[in-house]
mmCIF file with all atom_site columns, C-alpha atoms in Angstrom:
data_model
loop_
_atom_site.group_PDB
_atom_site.id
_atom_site.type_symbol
_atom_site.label_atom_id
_atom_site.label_alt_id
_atom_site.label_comp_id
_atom_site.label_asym_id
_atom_site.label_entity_id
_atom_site.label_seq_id
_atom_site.pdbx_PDB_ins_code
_atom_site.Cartn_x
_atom_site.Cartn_y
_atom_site.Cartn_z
_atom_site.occupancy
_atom_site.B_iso_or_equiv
_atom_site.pdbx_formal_charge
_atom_site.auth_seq_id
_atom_site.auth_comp_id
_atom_site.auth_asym_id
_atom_site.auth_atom_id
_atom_site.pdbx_PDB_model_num
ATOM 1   C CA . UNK A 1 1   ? -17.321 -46.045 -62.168 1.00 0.00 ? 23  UNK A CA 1
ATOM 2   C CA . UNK A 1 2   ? -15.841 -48.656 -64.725 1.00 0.00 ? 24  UNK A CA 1
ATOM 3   C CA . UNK A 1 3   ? -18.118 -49.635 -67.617 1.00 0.00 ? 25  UNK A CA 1
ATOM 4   C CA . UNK A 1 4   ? -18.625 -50.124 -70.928 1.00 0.00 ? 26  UNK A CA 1
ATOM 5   C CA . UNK A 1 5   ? -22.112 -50.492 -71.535 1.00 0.00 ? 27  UNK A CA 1
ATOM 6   C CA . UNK A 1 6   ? -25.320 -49.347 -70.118 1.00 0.00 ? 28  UNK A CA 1
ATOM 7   C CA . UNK A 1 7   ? -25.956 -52.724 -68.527 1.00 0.00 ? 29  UNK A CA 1
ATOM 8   C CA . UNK A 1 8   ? -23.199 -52.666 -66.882 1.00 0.00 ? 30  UNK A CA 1
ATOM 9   C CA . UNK A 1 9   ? -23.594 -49.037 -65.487 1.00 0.00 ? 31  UNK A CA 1
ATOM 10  C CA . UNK A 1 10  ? -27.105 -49.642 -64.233 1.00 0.00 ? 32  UNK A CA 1
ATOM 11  C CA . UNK A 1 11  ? -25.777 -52.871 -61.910 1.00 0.00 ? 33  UNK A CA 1
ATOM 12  C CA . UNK A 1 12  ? -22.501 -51.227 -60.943 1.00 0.00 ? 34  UNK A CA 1
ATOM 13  C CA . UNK A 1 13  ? -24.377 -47.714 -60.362 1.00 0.00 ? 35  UNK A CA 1
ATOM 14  C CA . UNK A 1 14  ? -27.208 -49.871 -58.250 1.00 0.00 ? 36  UNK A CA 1
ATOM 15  C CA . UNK A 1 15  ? -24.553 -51.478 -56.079 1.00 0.00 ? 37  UNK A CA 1
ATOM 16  C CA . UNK A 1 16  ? -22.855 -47.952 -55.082 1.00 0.00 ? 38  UNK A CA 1
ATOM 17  C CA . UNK A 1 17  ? -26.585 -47.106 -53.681 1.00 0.00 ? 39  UNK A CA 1
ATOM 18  C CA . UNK A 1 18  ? -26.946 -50.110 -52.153 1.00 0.00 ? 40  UNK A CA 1
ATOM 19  C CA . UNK A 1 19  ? -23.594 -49.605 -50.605 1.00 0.00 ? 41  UNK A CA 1
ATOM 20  C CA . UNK A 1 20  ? -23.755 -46.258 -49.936 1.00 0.00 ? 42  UNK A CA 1
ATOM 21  C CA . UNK A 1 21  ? -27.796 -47.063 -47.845 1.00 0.00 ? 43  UNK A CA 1
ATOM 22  C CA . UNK A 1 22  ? -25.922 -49.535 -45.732 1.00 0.00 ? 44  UNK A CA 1
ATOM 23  C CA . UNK A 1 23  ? -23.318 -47.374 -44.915 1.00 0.00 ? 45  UNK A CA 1
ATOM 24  C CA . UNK A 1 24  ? -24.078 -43.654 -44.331 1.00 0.00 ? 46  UNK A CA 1
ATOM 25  C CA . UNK A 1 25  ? -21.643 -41.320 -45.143 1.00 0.00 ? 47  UNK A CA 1
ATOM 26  C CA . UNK A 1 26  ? -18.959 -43.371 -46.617 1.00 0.00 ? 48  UNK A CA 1
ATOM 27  C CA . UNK A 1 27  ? -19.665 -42.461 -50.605 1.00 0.00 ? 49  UNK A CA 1
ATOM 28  C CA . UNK A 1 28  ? -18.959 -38.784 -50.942 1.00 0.00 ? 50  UNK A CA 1
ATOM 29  C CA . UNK A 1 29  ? -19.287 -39.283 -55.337 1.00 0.00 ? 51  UNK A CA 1
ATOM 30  C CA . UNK A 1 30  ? -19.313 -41.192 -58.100 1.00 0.00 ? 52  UNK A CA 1
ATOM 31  C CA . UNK A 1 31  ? -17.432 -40.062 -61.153 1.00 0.00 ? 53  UNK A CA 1
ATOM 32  C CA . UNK A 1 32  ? -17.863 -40.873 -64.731 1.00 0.00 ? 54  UNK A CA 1
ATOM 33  C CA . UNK A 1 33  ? -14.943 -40.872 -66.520 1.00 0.00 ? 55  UNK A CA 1
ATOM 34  C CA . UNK A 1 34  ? -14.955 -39.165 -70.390 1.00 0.00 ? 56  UNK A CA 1
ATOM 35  C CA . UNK A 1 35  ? -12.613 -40.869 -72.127 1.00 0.00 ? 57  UNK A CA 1
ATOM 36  C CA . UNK A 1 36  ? -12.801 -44.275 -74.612 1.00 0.00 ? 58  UNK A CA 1
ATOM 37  C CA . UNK A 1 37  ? -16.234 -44.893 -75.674 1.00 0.00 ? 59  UNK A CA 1
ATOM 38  C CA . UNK A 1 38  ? -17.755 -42.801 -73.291 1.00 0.00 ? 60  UNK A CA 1
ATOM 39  C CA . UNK A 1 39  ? -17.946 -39.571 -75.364 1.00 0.00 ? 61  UNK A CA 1
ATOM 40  C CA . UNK A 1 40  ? -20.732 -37.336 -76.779 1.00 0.00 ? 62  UNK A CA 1
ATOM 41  C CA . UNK A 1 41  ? -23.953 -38.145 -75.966 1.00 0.00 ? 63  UNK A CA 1
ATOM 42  C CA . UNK A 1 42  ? -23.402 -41.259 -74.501 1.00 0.00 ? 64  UNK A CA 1
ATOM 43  C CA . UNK A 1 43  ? -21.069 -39.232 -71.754 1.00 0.00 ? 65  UNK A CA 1
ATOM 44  C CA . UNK A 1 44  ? -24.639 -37.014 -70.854 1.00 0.00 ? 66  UNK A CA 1
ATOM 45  C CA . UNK A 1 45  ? -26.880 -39.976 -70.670 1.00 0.00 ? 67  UNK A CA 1
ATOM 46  C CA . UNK A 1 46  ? -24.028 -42.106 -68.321 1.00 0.00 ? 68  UNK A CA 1
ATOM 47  C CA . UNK A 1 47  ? -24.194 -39.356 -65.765 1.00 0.00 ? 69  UNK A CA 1
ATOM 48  C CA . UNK A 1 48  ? -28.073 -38.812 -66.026 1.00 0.00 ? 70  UNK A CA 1
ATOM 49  C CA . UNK A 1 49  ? -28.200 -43.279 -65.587 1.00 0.00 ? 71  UNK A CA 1
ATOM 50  C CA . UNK A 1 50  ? -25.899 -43.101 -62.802 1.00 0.00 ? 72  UNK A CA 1
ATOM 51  C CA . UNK A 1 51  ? -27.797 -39.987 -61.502 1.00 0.00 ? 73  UNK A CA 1
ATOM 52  C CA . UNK A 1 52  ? -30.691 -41.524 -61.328 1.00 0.00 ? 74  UNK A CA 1
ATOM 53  C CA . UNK A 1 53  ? -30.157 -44.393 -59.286 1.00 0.00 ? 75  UNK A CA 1
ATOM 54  C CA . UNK A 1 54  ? -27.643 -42.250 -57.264 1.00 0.00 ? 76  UNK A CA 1
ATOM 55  C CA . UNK A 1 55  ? -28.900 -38.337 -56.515 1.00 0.00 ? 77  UNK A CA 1
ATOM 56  C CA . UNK A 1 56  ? -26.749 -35.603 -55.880 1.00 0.00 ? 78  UNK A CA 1
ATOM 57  C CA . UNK A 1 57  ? -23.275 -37.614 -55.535 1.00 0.00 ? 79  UNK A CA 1
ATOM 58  C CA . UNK A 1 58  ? -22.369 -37.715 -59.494 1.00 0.00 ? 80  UNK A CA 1
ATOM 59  C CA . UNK A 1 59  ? -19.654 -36.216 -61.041 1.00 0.00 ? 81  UNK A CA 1
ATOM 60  C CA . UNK A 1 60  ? -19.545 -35.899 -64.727 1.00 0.00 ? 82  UNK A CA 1
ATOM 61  C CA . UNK A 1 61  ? -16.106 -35.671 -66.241 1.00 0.00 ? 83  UNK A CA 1
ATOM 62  C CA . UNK A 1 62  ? -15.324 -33.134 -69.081 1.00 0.00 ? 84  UNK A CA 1
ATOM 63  C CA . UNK A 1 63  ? -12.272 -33.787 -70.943 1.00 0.00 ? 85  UNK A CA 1
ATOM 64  C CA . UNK A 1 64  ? -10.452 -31.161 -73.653 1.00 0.00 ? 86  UNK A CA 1
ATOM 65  C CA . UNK A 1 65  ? -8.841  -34.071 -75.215 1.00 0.00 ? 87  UNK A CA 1
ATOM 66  C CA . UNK A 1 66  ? -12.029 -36.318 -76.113 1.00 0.00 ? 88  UNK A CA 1
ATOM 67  C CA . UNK A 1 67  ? -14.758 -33.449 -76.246 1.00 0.00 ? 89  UNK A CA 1
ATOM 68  C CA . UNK A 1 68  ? -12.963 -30.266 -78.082 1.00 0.00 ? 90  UNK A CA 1
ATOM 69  C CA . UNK A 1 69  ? -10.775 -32.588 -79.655 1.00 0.00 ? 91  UNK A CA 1
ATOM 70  C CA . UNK A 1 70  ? -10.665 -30.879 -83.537 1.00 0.00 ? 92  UNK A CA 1
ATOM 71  C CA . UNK A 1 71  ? -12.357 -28.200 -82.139 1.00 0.00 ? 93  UNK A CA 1
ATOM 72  C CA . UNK A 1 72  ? -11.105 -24.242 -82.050 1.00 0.00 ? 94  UNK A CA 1
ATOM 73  C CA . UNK A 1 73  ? -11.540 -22.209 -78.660 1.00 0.00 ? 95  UNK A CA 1
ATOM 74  C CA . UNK A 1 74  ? -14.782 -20.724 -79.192 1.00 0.00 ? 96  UNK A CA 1
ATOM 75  C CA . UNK A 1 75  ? -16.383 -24.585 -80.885 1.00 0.00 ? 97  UNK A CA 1
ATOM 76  C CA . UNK A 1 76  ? -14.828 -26.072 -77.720 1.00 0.00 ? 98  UNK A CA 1
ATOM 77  C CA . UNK A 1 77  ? -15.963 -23.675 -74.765 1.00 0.00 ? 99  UNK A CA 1
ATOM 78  C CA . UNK A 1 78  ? -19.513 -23.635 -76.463 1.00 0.00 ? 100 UNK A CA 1
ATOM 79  C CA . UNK A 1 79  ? -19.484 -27.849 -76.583 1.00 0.00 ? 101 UNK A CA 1
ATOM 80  C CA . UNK A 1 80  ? -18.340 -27.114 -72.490 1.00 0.00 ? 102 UNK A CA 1
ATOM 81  C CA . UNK A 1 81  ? -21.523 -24.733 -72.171 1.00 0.00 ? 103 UNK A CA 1
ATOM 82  C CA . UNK A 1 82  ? -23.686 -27.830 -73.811 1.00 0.00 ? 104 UNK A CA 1
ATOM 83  C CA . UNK A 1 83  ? -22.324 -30.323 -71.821 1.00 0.00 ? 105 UNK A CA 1
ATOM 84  C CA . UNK A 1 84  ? -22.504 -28.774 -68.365 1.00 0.00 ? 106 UNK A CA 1
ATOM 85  C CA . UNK A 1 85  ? -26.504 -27.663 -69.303 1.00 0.00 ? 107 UNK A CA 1
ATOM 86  C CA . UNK A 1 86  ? -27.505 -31.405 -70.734 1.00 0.00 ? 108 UNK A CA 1
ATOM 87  C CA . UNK A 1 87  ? -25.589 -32.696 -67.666 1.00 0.00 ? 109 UNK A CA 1
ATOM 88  C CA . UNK A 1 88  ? -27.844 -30.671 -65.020 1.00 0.00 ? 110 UNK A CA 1
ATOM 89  C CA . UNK A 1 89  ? -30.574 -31.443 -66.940 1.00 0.00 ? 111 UNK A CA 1
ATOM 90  C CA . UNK A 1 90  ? -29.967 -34.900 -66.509 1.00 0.00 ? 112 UNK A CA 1
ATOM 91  C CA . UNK A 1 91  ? -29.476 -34.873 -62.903 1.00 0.00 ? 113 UNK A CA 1
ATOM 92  C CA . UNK A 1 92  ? -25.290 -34.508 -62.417 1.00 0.00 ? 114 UNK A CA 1
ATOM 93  C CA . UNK A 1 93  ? -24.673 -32.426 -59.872 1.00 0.00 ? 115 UNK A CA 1
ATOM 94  C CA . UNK A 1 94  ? -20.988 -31.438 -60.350 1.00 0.00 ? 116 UNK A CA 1
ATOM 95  C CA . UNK A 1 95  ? -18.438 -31.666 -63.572 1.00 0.00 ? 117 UNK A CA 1
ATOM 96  C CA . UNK A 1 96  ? -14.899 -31.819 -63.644 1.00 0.00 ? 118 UNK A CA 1
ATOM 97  C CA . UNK A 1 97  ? -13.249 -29.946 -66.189 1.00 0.00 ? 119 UNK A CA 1
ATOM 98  C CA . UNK A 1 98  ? -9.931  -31.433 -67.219 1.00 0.00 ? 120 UNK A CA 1
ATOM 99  C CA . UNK A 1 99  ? -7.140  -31.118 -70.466 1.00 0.00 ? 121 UNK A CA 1
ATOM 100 C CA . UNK A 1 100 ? -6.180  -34.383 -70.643 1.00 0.00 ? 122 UNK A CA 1
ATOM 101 C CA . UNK A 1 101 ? -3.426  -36.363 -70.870 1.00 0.00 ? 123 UNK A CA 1
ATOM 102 C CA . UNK A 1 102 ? -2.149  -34.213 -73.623 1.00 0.00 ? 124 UNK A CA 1
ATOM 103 C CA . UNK A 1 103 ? -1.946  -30.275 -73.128 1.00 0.00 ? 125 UNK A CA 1
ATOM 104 C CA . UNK A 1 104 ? -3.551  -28.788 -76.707 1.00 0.00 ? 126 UNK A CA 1
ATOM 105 C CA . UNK A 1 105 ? -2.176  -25.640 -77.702 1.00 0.00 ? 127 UNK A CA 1
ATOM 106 C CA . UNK A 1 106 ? -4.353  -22.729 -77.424 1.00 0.00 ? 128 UNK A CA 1
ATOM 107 C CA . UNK A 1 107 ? -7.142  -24.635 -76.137 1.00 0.00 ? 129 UNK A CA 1
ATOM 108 C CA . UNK A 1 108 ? -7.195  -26.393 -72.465 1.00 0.00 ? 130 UNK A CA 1
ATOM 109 C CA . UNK A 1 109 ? -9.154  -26.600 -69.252 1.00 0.00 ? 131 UNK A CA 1
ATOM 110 C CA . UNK A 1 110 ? -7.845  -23.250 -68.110 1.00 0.00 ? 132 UNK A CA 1
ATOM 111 C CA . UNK A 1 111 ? -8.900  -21.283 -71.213 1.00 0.00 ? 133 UNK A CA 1
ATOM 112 C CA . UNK A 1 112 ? -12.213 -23.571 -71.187 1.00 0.00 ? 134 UNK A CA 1
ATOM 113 C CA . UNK A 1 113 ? -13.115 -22.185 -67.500 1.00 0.00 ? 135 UNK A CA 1
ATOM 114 C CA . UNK A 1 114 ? -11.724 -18.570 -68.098 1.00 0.00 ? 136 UNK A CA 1
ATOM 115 C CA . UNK A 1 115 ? -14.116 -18.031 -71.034 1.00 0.00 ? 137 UNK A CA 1
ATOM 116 C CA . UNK A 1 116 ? -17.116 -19.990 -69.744 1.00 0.00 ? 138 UNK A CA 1
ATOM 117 C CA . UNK A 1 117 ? -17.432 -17.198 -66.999 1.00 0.00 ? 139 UNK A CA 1
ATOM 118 C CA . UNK A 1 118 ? -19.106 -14.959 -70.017 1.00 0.00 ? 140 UNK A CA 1
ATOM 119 C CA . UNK A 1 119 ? -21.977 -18.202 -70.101 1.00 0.00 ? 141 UNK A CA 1
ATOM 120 C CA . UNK A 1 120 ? -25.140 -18.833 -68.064 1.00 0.00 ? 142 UNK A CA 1
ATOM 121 C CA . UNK A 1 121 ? -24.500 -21.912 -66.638 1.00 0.00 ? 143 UNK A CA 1
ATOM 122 C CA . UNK A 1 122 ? -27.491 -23.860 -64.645 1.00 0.00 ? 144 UNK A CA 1
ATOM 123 C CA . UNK A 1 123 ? -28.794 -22.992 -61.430 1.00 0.00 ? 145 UNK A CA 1
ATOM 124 C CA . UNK A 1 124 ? -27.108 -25.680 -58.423 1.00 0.00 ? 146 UNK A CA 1
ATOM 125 C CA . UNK A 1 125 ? -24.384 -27.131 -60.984 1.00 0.00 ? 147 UNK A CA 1
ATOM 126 C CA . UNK A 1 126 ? -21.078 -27.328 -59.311 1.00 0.00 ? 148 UNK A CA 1
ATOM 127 C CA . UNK A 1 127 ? -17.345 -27.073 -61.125 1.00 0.00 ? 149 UNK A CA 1
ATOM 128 C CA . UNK A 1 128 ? -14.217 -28.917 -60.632 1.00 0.00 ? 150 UNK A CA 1
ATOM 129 C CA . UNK A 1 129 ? -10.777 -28.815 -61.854 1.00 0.00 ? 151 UNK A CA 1
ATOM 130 C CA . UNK A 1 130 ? -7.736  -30.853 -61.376 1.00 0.00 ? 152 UNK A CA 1
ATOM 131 C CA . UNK A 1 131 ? -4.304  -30.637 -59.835 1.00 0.00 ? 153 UNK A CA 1
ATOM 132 C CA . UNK A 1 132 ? -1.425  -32.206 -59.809 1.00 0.00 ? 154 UNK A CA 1
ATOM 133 C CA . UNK A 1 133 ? 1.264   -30.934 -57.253 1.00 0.00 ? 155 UNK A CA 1
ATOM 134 C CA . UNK A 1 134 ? 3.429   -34.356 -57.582 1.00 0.00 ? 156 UNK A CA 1
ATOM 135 C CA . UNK A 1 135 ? 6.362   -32.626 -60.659 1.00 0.00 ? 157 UNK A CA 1
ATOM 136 C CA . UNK A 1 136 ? 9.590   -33.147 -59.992 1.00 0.00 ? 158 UNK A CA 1
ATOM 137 C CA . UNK A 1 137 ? 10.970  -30.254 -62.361 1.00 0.00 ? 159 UNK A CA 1
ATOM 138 C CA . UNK A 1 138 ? 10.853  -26.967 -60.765 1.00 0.00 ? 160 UNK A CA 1
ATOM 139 C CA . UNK A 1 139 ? 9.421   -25.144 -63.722 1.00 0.00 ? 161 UNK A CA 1
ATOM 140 C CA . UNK A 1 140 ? 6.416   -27.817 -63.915 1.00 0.00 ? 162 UNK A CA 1
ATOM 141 C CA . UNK A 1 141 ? 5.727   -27.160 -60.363 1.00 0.00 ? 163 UNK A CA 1
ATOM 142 C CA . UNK A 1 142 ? 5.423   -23.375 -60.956 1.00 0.00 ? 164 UNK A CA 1
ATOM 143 C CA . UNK A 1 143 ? 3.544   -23.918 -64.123 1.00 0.00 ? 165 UNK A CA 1
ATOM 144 C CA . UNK A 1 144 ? 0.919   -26.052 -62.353 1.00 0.00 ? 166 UNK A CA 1
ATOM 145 C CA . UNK A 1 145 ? 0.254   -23.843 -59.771 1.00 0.00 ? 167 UNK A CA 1
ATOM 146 C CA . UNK A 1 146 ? -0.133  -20.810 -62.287 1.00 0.00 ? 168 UNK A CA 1
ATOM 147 C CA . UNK A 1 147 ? -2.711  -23.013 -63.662 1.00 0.00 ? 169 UNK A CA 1
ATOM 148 C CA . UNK A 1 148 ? -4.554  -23.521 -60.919 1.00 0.00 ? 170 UNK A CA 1
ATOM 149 C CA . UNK A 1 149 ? -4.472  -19.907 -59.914 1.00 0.00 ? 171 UNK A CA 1
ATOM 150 C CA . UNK A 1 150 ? -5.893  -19.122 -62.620 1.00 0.00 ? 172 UNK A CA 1
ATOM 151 C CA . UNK A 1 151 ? -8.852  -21.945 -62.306 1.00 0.00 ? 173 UNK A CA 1
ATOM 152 C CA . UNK A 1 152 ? -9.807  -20.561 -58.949 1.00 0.00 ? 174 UNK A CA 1
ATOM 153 C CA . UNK A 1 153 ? -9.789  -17.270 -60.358 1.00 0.00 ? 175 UNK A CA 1
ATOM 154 C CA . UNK A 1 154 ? -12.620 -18.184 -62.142 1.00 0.00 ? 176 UNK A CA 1
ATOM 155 C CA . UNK A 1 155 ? -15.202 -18.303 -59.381 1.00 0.00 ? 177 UNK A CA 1
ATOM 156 C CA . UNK A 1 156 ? -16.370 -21.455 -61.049 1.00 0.00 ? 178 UNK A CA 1
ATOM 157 C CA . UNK A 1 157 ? -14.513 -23.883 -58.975 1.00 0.00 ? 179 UNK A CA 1
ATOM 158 C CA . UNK A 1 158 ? -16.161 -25.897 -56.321 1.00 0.00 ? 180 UNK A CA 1
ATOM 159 C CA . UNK A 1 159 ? -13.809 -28.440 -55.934 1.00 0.00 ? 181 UNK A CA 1
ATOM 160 C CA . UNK A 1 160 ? -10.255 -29.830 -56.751 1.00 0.00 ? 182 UNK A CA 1
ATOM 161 C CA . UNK A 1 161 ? -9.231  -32.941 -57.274 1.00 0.00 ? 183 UNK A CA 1
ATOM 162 C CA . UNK A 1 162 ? -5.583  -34.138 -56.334 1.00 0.00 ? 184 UNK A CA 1
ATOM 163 C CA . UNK A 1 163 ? -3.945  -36.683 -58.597 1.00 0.00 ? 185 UNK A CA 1
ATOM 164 C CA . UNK A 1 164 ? -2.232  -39.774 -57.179 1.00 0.00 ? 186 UNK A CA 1
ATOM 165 C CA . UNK A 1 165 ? 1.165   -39.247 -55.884 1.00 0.00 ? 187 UNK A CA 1
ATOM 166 C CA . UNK A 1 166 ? 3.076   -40.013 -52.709 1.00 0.00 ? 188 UNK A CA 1
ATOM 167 C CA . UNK A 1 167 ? 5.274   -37.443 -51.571 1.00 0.00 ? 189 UNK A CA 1
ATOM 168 C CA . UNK A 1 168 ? 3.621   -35.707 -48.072 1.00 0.00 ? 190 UNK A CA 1
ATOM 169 C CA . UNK A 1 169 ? 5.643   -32.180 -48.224 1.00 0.00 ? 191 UNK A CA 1
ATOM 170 C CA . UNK A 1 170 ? 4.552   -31.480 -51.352 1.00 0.00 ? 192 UNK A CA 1
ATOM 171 C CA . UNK A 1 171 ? 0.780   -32.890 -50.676 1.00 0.00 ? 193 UNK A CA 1
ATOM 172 C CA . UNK A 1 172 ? 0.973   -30.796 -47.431 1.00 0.00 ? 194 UNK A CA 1
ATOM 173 C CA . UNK A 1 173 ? 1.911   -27.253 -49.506 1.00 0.00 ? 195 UNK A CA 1
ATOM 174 C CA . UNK A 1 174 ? -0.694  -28.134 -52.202 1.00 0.00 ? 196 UNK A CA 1
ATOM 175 C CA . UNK A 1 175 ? -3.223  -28.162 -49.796 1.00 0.00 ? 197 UNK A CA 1
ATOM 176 C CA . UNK A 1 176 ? -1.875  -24.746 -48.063 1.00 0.00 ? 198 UNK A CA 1
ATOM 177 C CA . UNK A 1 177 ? -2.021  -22.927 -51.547 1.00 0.00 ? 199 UNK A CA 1
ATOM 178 C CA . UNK A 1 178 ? -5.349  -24.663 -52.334 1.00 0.00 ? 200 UNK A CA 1
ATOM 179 C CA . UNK A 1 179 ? -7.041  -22.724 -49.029 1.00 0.00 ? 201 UNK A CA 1
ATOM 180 C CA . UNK A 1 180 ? -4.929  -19.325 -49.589 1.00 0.00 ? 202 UNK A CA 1
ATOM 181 C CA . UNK A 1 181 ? -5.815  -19.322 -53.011 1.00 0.00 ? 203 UNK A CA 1
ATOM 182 C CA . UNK A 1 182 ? -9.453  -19.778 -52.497 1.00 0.00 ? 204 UNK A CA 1
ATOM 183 C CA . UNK A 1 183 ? -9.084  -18.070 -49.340 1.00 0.00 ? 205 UNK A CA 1
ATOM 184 C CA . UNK A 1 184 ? -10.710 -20.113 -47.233 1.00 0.00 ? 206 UNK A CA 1
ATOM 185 C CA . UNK A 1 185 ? -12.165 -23.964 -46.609 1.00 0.00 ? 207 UNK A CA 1
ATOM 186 C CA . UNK A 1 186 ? -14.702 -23.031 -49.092 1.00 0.00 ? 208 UNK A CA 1
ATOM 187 C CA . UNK A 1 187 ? -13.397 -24.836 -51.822 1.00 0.00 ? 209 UNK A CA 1
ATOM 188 C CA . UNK A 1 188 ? -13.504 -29.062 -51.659 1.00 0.00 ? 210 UNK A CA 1
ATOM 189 C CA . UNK A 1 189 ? -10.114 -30.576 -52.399 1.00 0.00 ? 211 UNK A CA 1
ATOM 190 C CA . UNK A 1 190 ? -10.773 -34.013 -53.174 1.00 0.00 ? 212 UNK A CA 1
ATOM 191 C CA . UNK A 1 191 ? -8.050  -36.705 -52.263 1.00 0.00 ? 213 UNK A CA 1
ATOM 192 C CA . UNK A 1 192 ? -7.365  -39.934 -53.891 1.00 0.00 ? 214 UNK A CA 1
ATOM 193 C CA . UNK A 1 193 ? -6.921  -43.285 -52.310 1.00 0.00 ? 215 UNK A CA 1
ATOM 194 C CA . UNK A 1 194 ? -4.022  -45.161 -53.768 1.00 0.00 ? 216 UNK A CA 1
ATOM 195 C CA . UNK A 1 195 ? -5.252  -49.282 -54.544 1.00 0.00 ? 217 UNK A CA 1
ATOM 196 C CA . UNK A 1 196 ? -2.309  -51.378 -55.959 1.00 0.00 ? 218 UNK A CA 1
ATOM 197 C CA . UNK A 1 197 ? -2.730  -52.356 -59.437 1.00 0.00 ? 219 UNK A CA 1
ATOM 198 C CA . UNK A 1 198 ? 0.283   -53.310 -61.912 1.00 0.00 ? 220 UNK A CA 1
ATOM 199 C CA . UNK A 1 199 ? -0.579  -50.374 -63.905 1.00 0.00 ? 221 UNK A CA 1
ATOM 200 C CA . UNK A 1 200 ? -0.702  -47.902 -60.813 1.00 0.00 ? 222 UNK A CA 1
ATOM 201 C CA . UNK A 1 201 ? 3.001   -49.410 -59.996 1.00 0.00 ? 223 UNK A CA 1
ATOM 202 C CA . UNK A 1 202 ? 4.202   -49.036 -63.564 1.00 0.00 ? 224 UNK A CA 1
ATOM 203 C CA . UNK A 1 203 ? 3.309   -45.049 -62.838 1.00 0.00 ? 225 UNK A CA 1
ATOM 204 C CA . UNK A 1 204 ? 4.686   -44.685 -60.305 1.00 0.00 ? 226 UNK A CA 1
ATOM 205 C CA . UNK A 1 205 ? 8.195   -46.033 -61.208 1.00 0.00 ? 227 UNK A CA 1
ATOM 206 C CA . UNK A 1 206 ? 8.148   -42.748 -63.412 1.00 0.00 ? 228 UNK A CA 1
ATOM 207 C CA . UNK A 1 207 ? 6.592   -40.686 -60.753 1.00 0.00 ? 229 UNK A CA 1
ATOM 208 C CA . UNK A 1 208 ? 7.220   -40.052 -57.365 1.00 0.00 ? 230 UNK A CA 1
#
């Protein structure tokens, strides 16, 4: 969801319901992004809104980069802990764990996961991670799926979500490793659906 302020969550949150009553079975989630203004506390009490008005399909998102920003390892997996309990509490049902758009040294989404497995995390509460199988560079292609290895490894992960990109073959392998890693359908793998915008097309000049 796109918002900036809690007005504008509660109408845009109440027309995904609406939607998703008309049409059964055609919203699978709503995510709510953590990045911008949507930070701290007021990250928590966006997915308990949207929760509210729409049960079990919200996705909090947990970012290294805007909520362990300044933080070291152990501050930043312990602000993780906080946010996935507050988040439950409020009514999310699943969190996606993510770096960022800038890989901090020492501290990331993989390290985040891999020492959160030492925490009691609430009862029901569903992990995600993300992927991104689109590199061009050989040694970024290894190095992502290291990282995600190491993610599933976990036992945390529910689900993984793709990022945009539009080459098949190597959509088609990710999806391979995905199941052999997790050995089996168990895991979700959550696809993206590609809308034109000039930003979008700006991206993908630099990425295939």
């Amino acid at each position: 969801l796109f918002f900036k302020t809690e007005p504008q969550l509660r109408a845009v949150a109440s027309a995904v319901a609406q939607f998703a009553q008309r049409h059964e079975g055609v919203v699978g989630g709503v995510n709510i992004p953590n990045k911008g203004d949507i930070v701290g506390s007021w990250a928590v009490q966006a997915g308990g809104i949207a929760a509210s008005t729409c049960p079990g399909l919200v996705t909090s998102h947990w970012s290294v980069n805007y909520e362990g920003k300044h933080k070291s390892r152990q501050q930043a997996v312990a602000a993780l802990e906080t946010f996935c309990q507050q988040a439950a509490a409020a009514g999310v049902a699943h969190v996606l764990v993510v770096t960022g758009s800038t890989r901090r040294k020492g501290v990331d989404s993989v390290i985040c996961l891999e020492d959160l497995r030492k925490s009691a995390l609430p009862a029901g509460l569903k992990l995600g991670c993300a992927f991104n199988p689109y590199f061009t560079s050989e040694a970024d292609i290894q190095d992502e799926a290291a990282r995600l290895r190491r993610k599933l490894r976990t036992g945390l992960i529910d689900t993984v979500w793709l990022q945009f990109g539009t080459d098949v073959d190597k959509l088609r392998r990710a999806v391979q490793m995905i199941r052999q890693e997790a050995g089996g359908p168990d895991v979700r793998i959550v696809g993206s659906l590609f809308v034109p915008s000039a930003q979008f097309l700006a991206q993908f000049r630099l990425r295939p």
